[in-house]
């Protein structure tokens, strides 16, 4: 069996996937076509929304792409369809457990943030019935939207965490958005309150160099998982002190290879900070970030990783197992998931 086929067969866990950034070309094309029927404006071609193999954009340009996608997602029917498409695509890529994240959005006269969240949750419930996948949701705080918006997102997360129908689906908060905007230290009171309410925290940290901010957030001890963490390890532009906190709290890192290389925060896959963390024997989780925008899939990310760092099949299996412990689930649910992953891995290696 060739390496990519093996990566496709692996029972995978995706812990860092932004809903809007995960839209495939097919979904973006559907959206563009339906929009063209309603308005006569110059819309981009779907190829301009995704970044092809070998192509790169700056982080700023990536955030412009999110702006275009958000413009296309302006009604509940679309929210439902894109969520369903994204879950089906992860399921077809043999992802067994998916933590999706999304920023609550409203459009005047069309949808409130609550409508948006409920539509996403409803689509998750529907897709879990027909696909062999467990899906959970993190609500995203966008660091460029300011502190009031963050409090509002926390309020919504609290509400849905105890909701009669959806309470098992919301497992935490993500903090994301353009890392050049705002300062995460201002958001610490929101994060403290979130933890008190039992919400887990996955935070984009050190996506660009910013030692003071990263240190302030890490020192709080509130973080459960780190997104990217590109400039944390001393060998990739971070410091011993940052490394100390990540190791002290044993914080798993959600690593997104294509995303980092395509946005230019990491030069080449071979230079990715994943290598330093593996040497430290520190838990890392391979993730896609935005599989649509970066034209990738979780299997392809595993494949890239295996080729760049010469990983054996056993080491790839280990990556799947490590991810279980990093999920935002109860110990009981983790045990069930671990069992499922182990069983699937057995049949995966048996075919081989
Ligand atoms: P959404 O929250 O479902 O609309 O997904 C898109 C949003 O995710 C973007 O507008 C950003 O706020 C966030 N996002 C996606 N990729 C990244 C990233 O690499 N760094 C920081 N934020 C990101
Ligand atoms: Zn991200």
mmCIF file of C-alpha atoms and ligand atoms in Angstrom:
data_model
loop_
_atom_site.group_PDB
_atom_site.id
_atom_site.type_symbol
_atom_site.label_atom_id
_atom_site.label_comp_id
_atom_site.label_asym_id
_atom_site.label_seq_id
_atom_site.Cartn_x
_atom_site.Cartn_y
_atom_site.Cartn_z
ATOM 1 C CA UNK A 1 0.000 0.000 0.000
ATOM 2 C CA UNK A 2 1.480 3.425 -0.885
ATOM 3 C CA UNK A 3 1.917 6.030 1.821
ATOM 4 C CA UNK A 4 -0.948 8.314 0.815
ATOM 5 C CA UNK A 5 -3.374 5.378 0.687
ATOM 6 C CA UNK A 6 -2.216 4.347 4.151
ATOM 7 C CA UNK A 7 -2.783 7.901 5.431
ATOM 8 C CA UNK A 8 -6.299 7.864 3.949
ATOM 9 C CA UNK A 9 -7.057 4.569 5.693
ATOM 10 C CA UNK A 10 -5.878 5.790 9.084
ATOM 11 C CA UNK A 11 -8.719 6.483 11.557
ATOM 12 C CA UNK A 12 -8.025 10.169 12.149
ATOM 13 C CA UNK A 13 -8.922 12.842 14.655
ATOM 14 C CA UNK A 14 -9.237 16.468 13.549
ATOM 15 C CA UNK A 15 -8.975 19.025 16.332
ATOM 16 C CA UNK A 16 -8.317 22.298 14.500
ATOM 17 C CA UNK A 17 -10.747 23.029 11.658
ATOM 18 C CA UNK A 18 -12.436 26.400 11.081
ATOM 19 C CA UNK A 19 -15.822 25.876 9.468
ATOM 20 C CA UNK A 20 -15.632 28.631 6.840
ATOM 21 C CA UNK A 21 -12.017 27.898 5.963
ATOM 22 C CA UNK A 22 -12.875 24.225 5.452
ATOM 23 C CA UNK A 23 -15.227 24.743 2.484
ATOM 24 C CA UNK A 24 -14.148 22.666 -0.508
ATOM 25 C CA UNK A 25 -13.941 24.056 -4.037
ATOM 26 C CA UNK A 26 -17.211 22.292 -4.858
ATOM 27 C CA UNK A 27 -18.997 24.012 -1.997
ATOM 28 C CA UNK A 28 -17.517 27.419 -2.846
ATOM 29 C CA UNK A 29 -18.602 26.953 -6.481
ATOM 30 C CA UNK A 30 -22.154 26.126 -5.384
ATOM 31 C CA UNK A 31 -22.200 29.283 -3.250
ATOM 32 C CA UNK A 32 -20.854 31.463 -6.046
ATOM 33 C CA UNK A 33 -23.414 30.116 -8.501
ATOM 34 C CA UNK A 34 -26.323 30.697 -6.150
ATOM 35 C CA UNK A 35 -25.066 34.212 -5.375
ATOM 36 C CA UNK A 36 -24.736 35.049 -9.083
ATOM 37 C CA UNK A 37 -28.413 34.306 -9.520
ATOM 38 C CA UNK A 38 -29.303 36.970 -6.953
ATOM 39 C CA UNK A 39 -26.779 39.761 -7.427
ATOM 40 C CA UNK A 40 -24.809 41.140 -10.342
ATOM 41 C CA UNK A 41 -21.461 41.908 -8.832
ATOM 42 C CA UNK A 42 -17.950 40.855 -9.677
ATOM 43 C CA UNK A 43 -17.416 37.726 -7.648
ATOM 44 C CA UNK A 44 -14.125 35.863 -7.484
ATOM 45 C CA UNK A 45 -13.735 32.462 -9.162
ATOM 46 C CA UNK A 46 -13.550 29.594 -6.698
ATOM 47 C CA UNK A 47 -9.902 29.081 -7.664
ATOM 48 C CA UNK A 48 -9.149 32.550 -6.302
ATOM 49 C CA UNK A 49 -10.566 31.565 -2.938
ATOM 50 C CA UNK A 50 -8.389 28.516 -2.455
ATOM 51 C CA UNK A 51 -4.603 28.402 -2.464
ATOM 52 C CA UNK A 52 -3.333 25.684 -4.792
ATOM 53 C CA UNK A 53 -0.431 23.337 -4.269
ATOM 54 C CA UNK A 54 2.851 25.261 -4.484
ATOM 55 C CA UNK A 55 1.149 28.658 -4.170
ATOM 56 C CA UNK A 56 1.442 31.003 -1.207
ATOM 57 C CA UNK A 57 -0.338 34.041 0.174
ATOM 58 C CA UNK A 58 0.504 36.324 3.041
ATOM 59 C CA UNK A 59 -1.411 36.020 6.297
ATOM 60 C CA UNK A 60 -3.137 39.322 5.449
ATOM 61 C CA UNK A 61 -4.273 37.941 2.078
ATOM 62 C CA UNK A 62 -5.623 34.826 3.789
ATOM 63 C CA UNK A 63 -7.763 37.008 6.004
ATOM 64 C CA UNK A 64 -9.098 38.781 2.898
ATOM 65 C CA UNK A 65 -10.185 35.353 1.628
ATOM 66 C CA UNK A 66 -12.174 34.778 4.845
ATOM 67 C CA UNK A 67 -13.893 38.115 4.159
ATOM 68 C CA UNK A 68 -15.026 36.876 0.726
ATOM 69 C CA UNK A 69 -16.271 33.580 2.169
ATOM 70 C CA UNK A 70 -18.171 35.337 4.944
ATOM 71 C CA UNK A 71 -19.856 37.527 2.338
ATOM 72 C CA UNK A 72 -21.107 34.374 0.598
ATOM 73 C CA UNK A 73 -22.485 32.803 3.786
ATOM 74 C CA UNK A 74 -25.308 35.179 4.542
ATOM 75 C CA UNK A 75 -28.355 32.980 5.218
ATOM 76 C CA UNK A 76 -29.321 29.971 7.302
ATOM 77 C CA UNK A 77 -29.889 27.611 4.388
ATOM 78 C CA UNK A 78 -26.304 28.193 3.314
ATOM 79 C CA UNK A 79 -25.003 27.771 6.873
ATOM 80 C CA UNK A 80 -26.769 24.405 7.078
ATOM 81 C CA UNK A 81 -25.488 23.233 3.688
ATOM 82 C CA UNK A 82 -21.870 24.226 4.217
ATOM 83 C CA UNK A 83 -21.774 22.566 7.647
ATOM 84 C CA UNK A 84 -23.187 19.370 6.206
ATOM 85 C CA UNK A 85 -20.740 19.415 3.273
ATOM 86 C CA UNK A 86 -17.742 19.957 5.547
ATOM 87 C CA UNK A 87 -18.708 17.139 7.938
ATOM 88 C CA UNK A 88 -19.360 14.729 5.052
ATOM 89 C CA UNK A 89 -15.969 15.552 3.555
ATOM 90 C CA UNK A 90 -14.151 14.930 6.839
ATOM 91 C CA UNK A 91 -16.076 11.675 7.264
ATOM 92 C CA UNK A 92 -15.093 10.537 3.742
ATOM 93 C CA UNK A 93 -11.486 11.273 4.645
ATOM 94 C CA UNK A 94 -11.891 8.710 7.451
ATOM 95 C CA UNK A 95 -11.947 11.289 10.237
ATOM 96 C CA UNK A 96 -13.638 9.549 13.171
ATOM 97 C CA UNK A 97 -13.771 12.463 15.572
ATOM 98 C CA UNK A 98 -13.968 16.125 14.547
ATOM 99 C CA UNK A 99 -13.875 19.285 16.616
ATOM 100 C CA UNK A 100 -15.148 22.030 14.344
ATOM 101 C CA UNK A 101 -14.848 25.662 15.343
ATOM 102 C CA UNK A 102 -16.679 28.694 14.084
ATOM 103 C CA UNK A 103 -17.229 32.378 14.885
ATOM 104 C CA UNK A 104 -20.923 33.152 15.521
ATOM 105 C CA UNK A 105 -22.199 35.482 12.810
ATOM 106 C CA UNK A 106 -25.286 37.593 12.238
ATOM 107 C CA UNK A 107 -26.702 39.226 9.112
ATOM 108 C CA UNK A 108 -29.330 41.957 9.587
ATOM 109 C CA UNK A 109 -32.847 40.699 8.771
ATOM 110 C CA UNK A 110 -31.503 37.251 7.839
ATOM 111 C CA UNK A 111 -29.943 35.574 10.861
ATOM 112 C CA UNK A 112 -28.954 36.230 14.433
ATOM 113 C CA UNK A 113 -25.895 34.690 16.063
ATOM 114 C CA UNK A 114 -28.208 32.277 17.875
ATOM 115 C CA UNK A 115 -29.828 31.241 14.588
ATOM 116 C CA UNK A 116 -26.359 30.708 13.165
ATOM 117 C CA UNK A 117 -25.203 28.527 16.075
ATOM 118 C CA UNK A 118 -28.410 26.488 16.186
ATOM 119 C CA UNK A 119 -28.231 25.840 12.456
ATOM 120 C CA UNK A 120 -24.652 24.600 12.740
ATOM 121 C CA UNK A 121 -25.598 22.397 15.728
ATOM 122 C CA UNK A 122 -28.632 20.997 13.932
ATOM 123 C CA UNK A 123 -26.518 20.135 10.891
ATOM 124 C CA UNK A 124 -24.002 18.415 13.175
ATOM 125 C CA UNK A 125 -26.733 16.276 14.741
ATOM 126 C CA UNK A 126 -28.098 15.320 11.319
ATOM 127 C CA UNK A 127 -24.712 14.368 9.903
ATOM 128 C CA UNK A 128 -23.779 12.291 12.947
ATOM 129 C CA UNK A 129 -26.847 10.162 12.254
ATOM 130 C CA UNK A 130 -25.738 9.238 8.743
ATOM 131 C CA UNK A 131 -21.933 9.266 8.933
ATOM 132 C CA UNK A 132 -19.538 7.289 11.052
ATOM 133 C CA UNK A 133 -18.165 10.371 12.799
ATOM 134 C CA UNK A 134 -18.473 12.153 16.138
ATOM 135 C CA UNK A 135 -18.542 15.938 15.877
ATOM 136 C CA UNK A 136 -18.150 18.576 18.574
ATOM 137 C CA UNK A 137 -18.189 22.352 18.305
ATOM 138 C CA UNK A 138 -16.006 25.131 19.686
ATOM 139 C CA UNK A 139 -17.249 28.694 19.412
ATOM 140 C CA UNK A 140 -14.531 31.031 18.176
ATOM 141 C CA UNK A 141 -13.624 34.361 19.686
ATOM 142 C CA UNK A 142 -12.189 36.557 16.933
ATOM 143 C CA UNK A 143 -9.388 38.622 18.482
ATOM 144 C CA UNK A 144 -9.938 41.394 15.932
ATOM 145 C CA UNK A 145 -13.550 41.960 16.999
ATOM 146 C CA UNK A 146 -12.885 43.318 20.487
ATOM 147 C CA UNK A 147 -13.664 42.354 24.032
ATOM 148 C CA UNK A 148 -17.438 42.975 24.013
ATOM 149 C CA UNK A 149 -17.880 40.538 21.176
ATOM 150 C CA UNK A 150 -15.775 37.990 23.110
ATOM 151 C CA UNK A 151 -18.026 38.298 26.196
ATOM 152 C CA UNK A 152 -20.996 37.805 23.936
ATOM 153 C CA UNK A 153 -19.488 34.637 22.424
ATOM 154 C CA UNK A 154 -18.831 33.295 25.922
ATOM 155 C CA UNK A 155 -22.432 34.013 26.887
ATOM 156 C CA UNK A 156 -23.644 32.067 23.847
ATOM 157 C CA UNK A 157 -21.323 29.155 24.593
ATOM 158 C CA UNK A 158 -22.620 28.982 28.169
ATOM 159 C CA UNK A 159 -26.184 29.016 26.935
ATOM 160 C CA UNK A 160 -25.714 26.183 24.452
ATOM 161 C CA UNK A 161 -23.545 24.146 26.796
ATOM 162 C CA UNK A 162 -26.580 23.682 29.008
ATOM 163 C CA UNK A 163 -29.156 23.623 26.183
ATOM 164 C CA UNK A 164 -31.706 20.816 26.352
ATOM 165 C CA UNK A 165 -30.931 19.434 22.897
ATOM 166 C CA UNK A 166 -27.405 20.619 22.107
ATOM 167 C CA UNK A 167 -25.656 20.460 25.473
ATOM 168 C CA UNK A 168 -23.304 17.631 24.560
ATOM 169 C CA UNK A 169 -22.077 19.284 21.404
ATOM 170 C CA UNK A 170 -20.370 22.465 22.614
ATOM 171 C CA UNK A 171 -17.098 21.590 24.283
ATOM 172 C CA UNK A 172 -15.150 24.805 24.475
ATOM 173 C CA UNK A 173 -13.926 28.057 23.022
ATOM 174 C CA UNK A 174 -11.339 28.818 20.390
ATOM 175 C CA UNK A 175 -9.494 32.137 20.193
ATOM 176 C CA UNK A 176 -8.470 32.933 16.629
ATOM 177 C CA UNK A 177 -8.522 35.780 14.089
ATOM 178 C CA UNK A 178 -5.778 37.866 12.554
ATOM 179 C CA UNK A 179 -2.830 37.578 14.978
ATOM 180 C CA UNK A 180 -1.652 41.063 14.018
ATOM 181 C CA UNK A 181 -4.877 42.560 15.427
ATOM 182 C CA UNK A 182 -5.623 43.200 19.098
ATOM 183 C CA UNK A 183 -3.821 41.879 22.157
ATOM 184 C CA UNK A 184 -4.768 38.546 23.733
ATOM 185 C CA UNK A 185 -3.936 39.760 27.230
ATOM 186 C CA UNK A 186 -7.101 41.883 27.112
ATOM 187 C CA UNK A 187 -9.109 38.686 26.703
ATOM 188 C CA UNK A 188 -7.785 36.951 29.822
ATOM 189 C CA UNK A 189 -10.830 37.860 31.999
ATOM 190 C CA UNK A 190 -13.113 36.227 29.396
ATOM 191 C CA UNK A 191 -10.935 33.117 29.377
ATOM 192 C CA UNK A 192 -10.983 32.930 33.182
ATOM 193 C CA UNK A 193 -14.758 33.081 33.203
ATOM 194 C CA UNK A 194 -14.987 30.455 30.440
ATOM 195 C CA UNK A 195 -12.889 28.016 32.480
ATOM 196 C CA UNK A 196 -15.069 28.589 35.535
ATOM 197 C CA UNK A 197 -18.034 27.505 33.392
ATOM 198 C CA UNK A 198 -16.319 24.257 32.410
ATOM 199 C CA UNK A 199 -15.416 25.280 28.870
ATOM 200 C CA UNK A 200 -12.117 24.045 27.450
ATOM 201 C CA UNK A 201 -9.815 26.515 25.715
ATOM 202 C CA UNK A 202 -7.983 26.057 22.405
ATOM 203 C CA UNK A 203 -6.019 29.209 21.703
ATOM 204 C CA UNK A 204 -4.093 30.330 18.615
ATOM 205 C CA UNK A 205 -0.776 31.312 20.160
ATOM 206 C CA UNK A 206 2.482 32.633 18.693
ATOM 207 C CA UNK A 207 1.262 32.257 15.111
ATOM 208 C CA UNK A 208 3.520 35.242 14.519
ATOM 209 C CA UNK A 209 6.357 36.285 16.870
ATOM 210 C CA UNK A 210 4.896 37.865 20.013
ATOM 211 C CA UNK A 211 6.694 36.677 23.113
ATOM 212 C CA UNK A 212 5.092 39.066 25.626
ATOM 213 C CA UNK A 213 1.535 38.159 24.645
ATOM 214 C CA UNK A 214 2.252 34.414 24.469
ATOM 215 C CA UNK A 215 3.958 34.409 27.851
ATOM 216 C CA UNK A 216 1.146 36.346 29.516
ATOM 217 C CA UNK A 217 -1.459 33.885 28.232
ATOM 218 C CA UNK A 218 0.567 30.768 29.035
ATOM 219 C CA UNK A 219 1.319 31.955 32.576
ATOM 220 C CA UNK A 220 -2.400 32.073 33.387
ATOM 221 C CA UNK A 221 -2.530 28.266 33.206
ATOM 222 C CA UNK A 222 -5.899 28.564 31.439
ATOM 223 C CA UNK A 223 -4.917 27.118 28.065
ATOM 224 C CA UNK A 224 -5.875 23.511 27.219
ATOM 225 C CA UNK A 225 -4.486 23.302 23.674
ATOM 226 C CA UNK A 226 -2.311 25.572 21.564
ATOM 227 C CA UNK A 227 -3.104 26.350 17.924
ATOM 228 C CA UNK A 228 0.075 26.636 15.793
ATOM 229 C CA UNK A 229 2.541 27.780 18.504
ATOM 230 C CA UNK A 230 4.957 28.522 15.676
ATOM 231 C CA UNK A 231 7.231 30.899 17.621
ATOM 232 C CA UNK A 232 7.327 29.113 20.977
ATOM 233 C CA UNK A 233 10.173 26.612 20.803
ATOM 234 C CA UNK A 234 13.626 28.255 21.209
ATOM 235 C CA UNK A 235 14.736 26.591 17.947
ATOM 236 C CA UNK A 236 11.932 28.276 15.993
ATOM 237 C CA UNK A 237 12.149 31.843 17.259
ATOM 238 C CA UNK A 238 10.664 31.329 20.752
ATOM 239 C CA UNK A 239 12.391 31.114 24.113
ATOM 240 C CA UNK A 240 13.283 28.780 26.978
ATOM 241 C CA UNK A 241 10.653 30.423 29.150
ATOM 242 C CA UNK A 242 7.861 29.794 26.633
ATOM 243 C CA UNK A 243 9.039 26.209 26.254
ATOM 244 C CA UNK A 244 9.016 25.823 30.030
ATOM 245 C CA UNK A 245 5.309 26.739 30.313
ATOM 246 C CA UNK A 246 4.202 24.550 27.418
ATOM 247 C CA UNK A 247 6.023 21.587 28.939
ATOM 248 C CA UNK A 248 5.004 22.412 32.497
ATOM 249 C CA UNK A 249 1.298 22.398 31.587
ATOM 250 C CA UNK A 250 1.831 19.585 29.070
ATOM 251 C CA UNK A 251 -0.142 21.502 26.414
ATOM 252 C CA UNK A 252 -0.790 19.618 23.171
ATOM 253 C CA UNK A 253 -0.006 21.579 20.010
ATOM 254 C CA UNK A 254 -2.395 21.622 17.059
ATOM 255 C CA UNK A 255 -0.009 21.739 14.089
ATOM 256 C CA UNK A 256 -1.157 22.722 10.599
ATOM 257 C CA UNK A 257 1.693 22.244 8.128
ATOM 258 C CA UNK A 258 0.171 23.441 4.839
ATOM 259 C CA UNK A 259 -1.466 26.412 6.535
ATOM 260 C CA UNK A 260 1.830 27.627 8.013
ATOM 261 C CA UNK A 261 3.832 27.145 4.831
ATOM 262 C CA UNK A 262 1.199 28.675 2.545
ATOM 263 C CA UNK A 263 0.849 31.726 4.795
ATOM 264 C CA UNK A 264 4.633 32.061 4.994
ATOM 265 C CA UNK A 265 5.049 31.819 8.780
ATOM 266 C CA UNK A 266 7.142 28.668 8.176
ATOM 267 C CA UNK A 267 9.536 28.557 5.182
ATOM 268 C CA UNK A 268 9.251 24.890 4.164
ATOM 269 C CA UNK A 269 7.579 21.784 5.519
ATOM 270 C CA UNK A 270 11.041 20.462 6.488
ATOM 271 C CA UNK A 271 11.589 23.567 8.659
ATOM 272 C CA UNK A 272 8.293 23.108 10.484
ATOM 273 C CA UNK A 273 8.472 23.353 14.281
ATOM 274 C CA UNK A 274 6.851 19.901 14.479
ATOM 275 C CA UNK A 275 10.396 18.470 14.320
ATOM 276 C CA UNK A 276 11.474 20.297 17.500
ATOM 277 C CA UNK A 277 8.413 19.188 19.455
ATOM 278 C CA UNK A 278 8.833 15.592 18.374
ATOM 279 C CA UNK A 279 12.411 15.675 19.646
ATOM 280 C CA UNK A 280 11.063 16.876 23.012
ATOM 281 C CA UNK A 281 8.590 13.976 22.927
ATOM 282 C CA UNK A 282 5.823 16.558 23.325
ATOM 283 C CA UNK A 283 2.227 15.783 22.194
ATOM 284 C CA UNK A 284 1.462 17.155 18.726
ATOM 285 C CA UNK A 285 -1.750 16.774 16.732
ATOM 286 C CA UNK A 286 -1.748 17.032 12.932
ATOM 287 C CA UNK A 287 -4.606 19.276 11.783
ATOM 288 C CA UNK A 288 -5.810 21.043 8.642
ATOM 289 C CA UNK A 289 -6.773 24.523 9.968
ATOM 290 C CA UNK A 290 -8.631 25.504 6.755
ATOM 291 C CA UNK A 291 -8.714 22.509 4.424
ATOM 292 C CA UNK A 292 -10.588 24.473 1.722
ATOM 293 C CA UNK A 293 -8.516 27.626 1.694
ATOM 294 C CA UNK A 294 -5.273 25.648 1.817
ATOM 295 C CA UNK A 295 -6.456 22.942 -0.664
ATOM 296 C CA UNK A 296 -5.679 20.022 1.585
ATOM 297 C CA UNK A 297 -7.214 17.191 3.630
ATOM 298 C CA UNK A 298 -6.204 15.585 6.912
ATOM 299 C CA UNK A 299 -4.875 12.545 5.025
ATOM 300 C CA UNK A 300 -2.709 14.800 2.879
ATOM 301 C CA UNK A 301 -1.383 16.562 5.979
ATOM 302 C CA UNK A 302 -0.414 13.169 7.460
ATOM 303 C CA UNK A 303 1.235 12.299 4.165
ATOM 304 C CA UNK A 304 3.198 15.571 4.004
ATOM 305 C CA UNK A 305 4.310 15.047 7.563
ATOM 306 C CA UNK A 306 5.348 11.428 6.937
ATOM 307 C CA UNK A 307 7.398 12.364 3.863
ATOM 308 C CA UNK A 308 9.064 15.433 5.378
ATOM 309 C CA UNK A 309 10.004 13.766 8.661
ATOM 310 C CA UNK A 310 10.413 10.220 7.426
ATOM 311 C CA UNK A 311 7.732 8.787 9.723
ATOM 312 C CA UNK A 312 7.068 5.064 9.818
ATOM 313 C CA UNK A 313 3.553 3.602 9.763
ATOM 314 C CA UNK A 314 3.892 2.961 13.487
ATOM 315 C CA UNK A 315 4.723 6.585 14.108
ATOM 316 C CA UNK A 316 1.696 7.642 12.047
ATOM 317 C CA UNK A 317 -0.487 5.287 14.105
ATOM 318 C CA UNK A 318 0.949 6.860 17.252
ATOM 319 C CA UNK A 319 -0.106 10.315 16.025
ATOM 320 C CA UNK A 320 -3.711 9.086 15.780
ATOM 321 C CA UNK A 321 -3.566 7.662 19.302
ATOM 322 C CA UNK A 322 -1.959 10.778 20.840
ATOM 323 C CA UNK A 323 -4.814 12.893 19.494
ATOM 324 C CA UNK A 324 -7.407 11.011 21.581
ATOM 325 C CA UNK A 325 -6.010 12.326 24.853
ATOM 326 C CA UNK A 326 -6.068 15.893 23.507
ATOM 327 C CA UNK A 327 -9.780 15.846 22.633
ATOM 328 C CA UNK A 328 -12.140 17.958 24.728
ATOM 329 C CA UNK A 329 -14.160 14.993 25.989
ATOM 330 C CA UNK A 330 -14.755 13.216 29.284
ATOM 331 C CA UNK A 331 -12.399 10.369 30.297
ATOM 332 C CA UNK A 332 -15.162 7.895 29.525
ATOM 333 C CA UNK A 333 -15.667 9.256 26.010
ATOM 334 C CA UNK A 334 -11.905 9.288 25.447
ATOM 335 C CA UNK A 335 -11.713 5.612 26.391
ATOM 336 C CA UNK A 336 -14.450 4.753 23.897
ATOM 337 C CA UNK A 337 -12.736 6.763 21.175
ATOM 338 C CA UNK A 338 -9.347 5.194 21.980
ATOM 339 C CA UNK A 339 -10.921 1.742 21.611
ATOM 340 C CA UNK A 340 -12.413 2.658 18.249
ATOM 341 C CA UNK A 341 -9.134 4.086 16.980
ATOM 342 C CA UNK A 342 -7.167 1.035 18.182
ATOM 343 C CA UNK A 343 -9.597 -1.365 16.492
ATOM 344 C CA UNK A 344 -9.481 0.540 13.216
ATOM 345 C CA UNK A 345 -5.710 0.738 13.359
ATOM 346 C CA UNK A 346 -5.560 -3.040 13.700
ATOM 347 C CA UNK A 347 -7.557 -3.567 10.533
ATOM 348 C CA UNK A 348 -5.547 -0.836 8.810
ATOM 349 C CA UNK A 349 -2.248 -2.612 9.532
ATOM 350 C CA UNK A 350 -3.773 -6.016 8.767
ATOM 351 C CA UNK A 351 -4.708 -4.988 5.209
ATOM 352 C CA UNK A 352 -1.217 -3.681 4.780
HETATM 353 P P1 LIG B 1 -15.267 30.741 10.713
HETATM 354 O O1 LIG B 1 -15.017 31.153 12.132
HETATM 355 O O2 LIG B 1 -16.027 29.478 10.588
HETATM 356 O O3 LIG B 1 -15.887 31.860 9.905
HETATM 357 O O4 LIG B 1 -13.855 30.418 10.062
HETATM 358 C C1 LIG B 1 -13.001 31.427 9.507
HETATM 359 C C2 LIG B 1 -12.363 32.255 10.613
HETATM 360 O O5 LIG B 1 -11.442 31.440 11.342
HETATM 361 C C3 LIG B 1 -11.479 33.417 10.100
HETATM 362 O O6 LIG B 1 -12.247 34.559 9.851
HETATM 363 C C4 LIG B 1 -10.502 33.609 11.254
HETATM 364 O O7 LIG B 1 -11.065 34.390 12.279
HETATM 365 C C5 LIG B 1 -10.315 32.198 11.779
HETATM 366 N N1 LIG B 1 -9.104 31.586 11.210
HETATM 367 C C6 LIG B 1 -9.003 30.693 10.220
HETATM 368 N N2 LIG B 1 -7.706 30.364 10.005
HETATM 369 C C7 LIG B 1 -7.001 31.044 10.900
HETATM 370 C C8 LIG B 1 -5.602 31.119 11.196
HETATM 371 O O8 LIG B 1 -4.721 30.476 10.591
HETATM 372 N N3 LIG B 1 -5.239 31.967 12.201
HETATM 373 C C9 LIG B 1 -6.139 32.685 12.919
HETATM 374 N N4 LIG B 1 -7.440 32.628 12.663
HETATM 375 C C10 LIG B 1 -7.861 31.827 11.663
HETATM 376 ZN ZN1 LIG B 2 -6.641 28.212 12.964
#
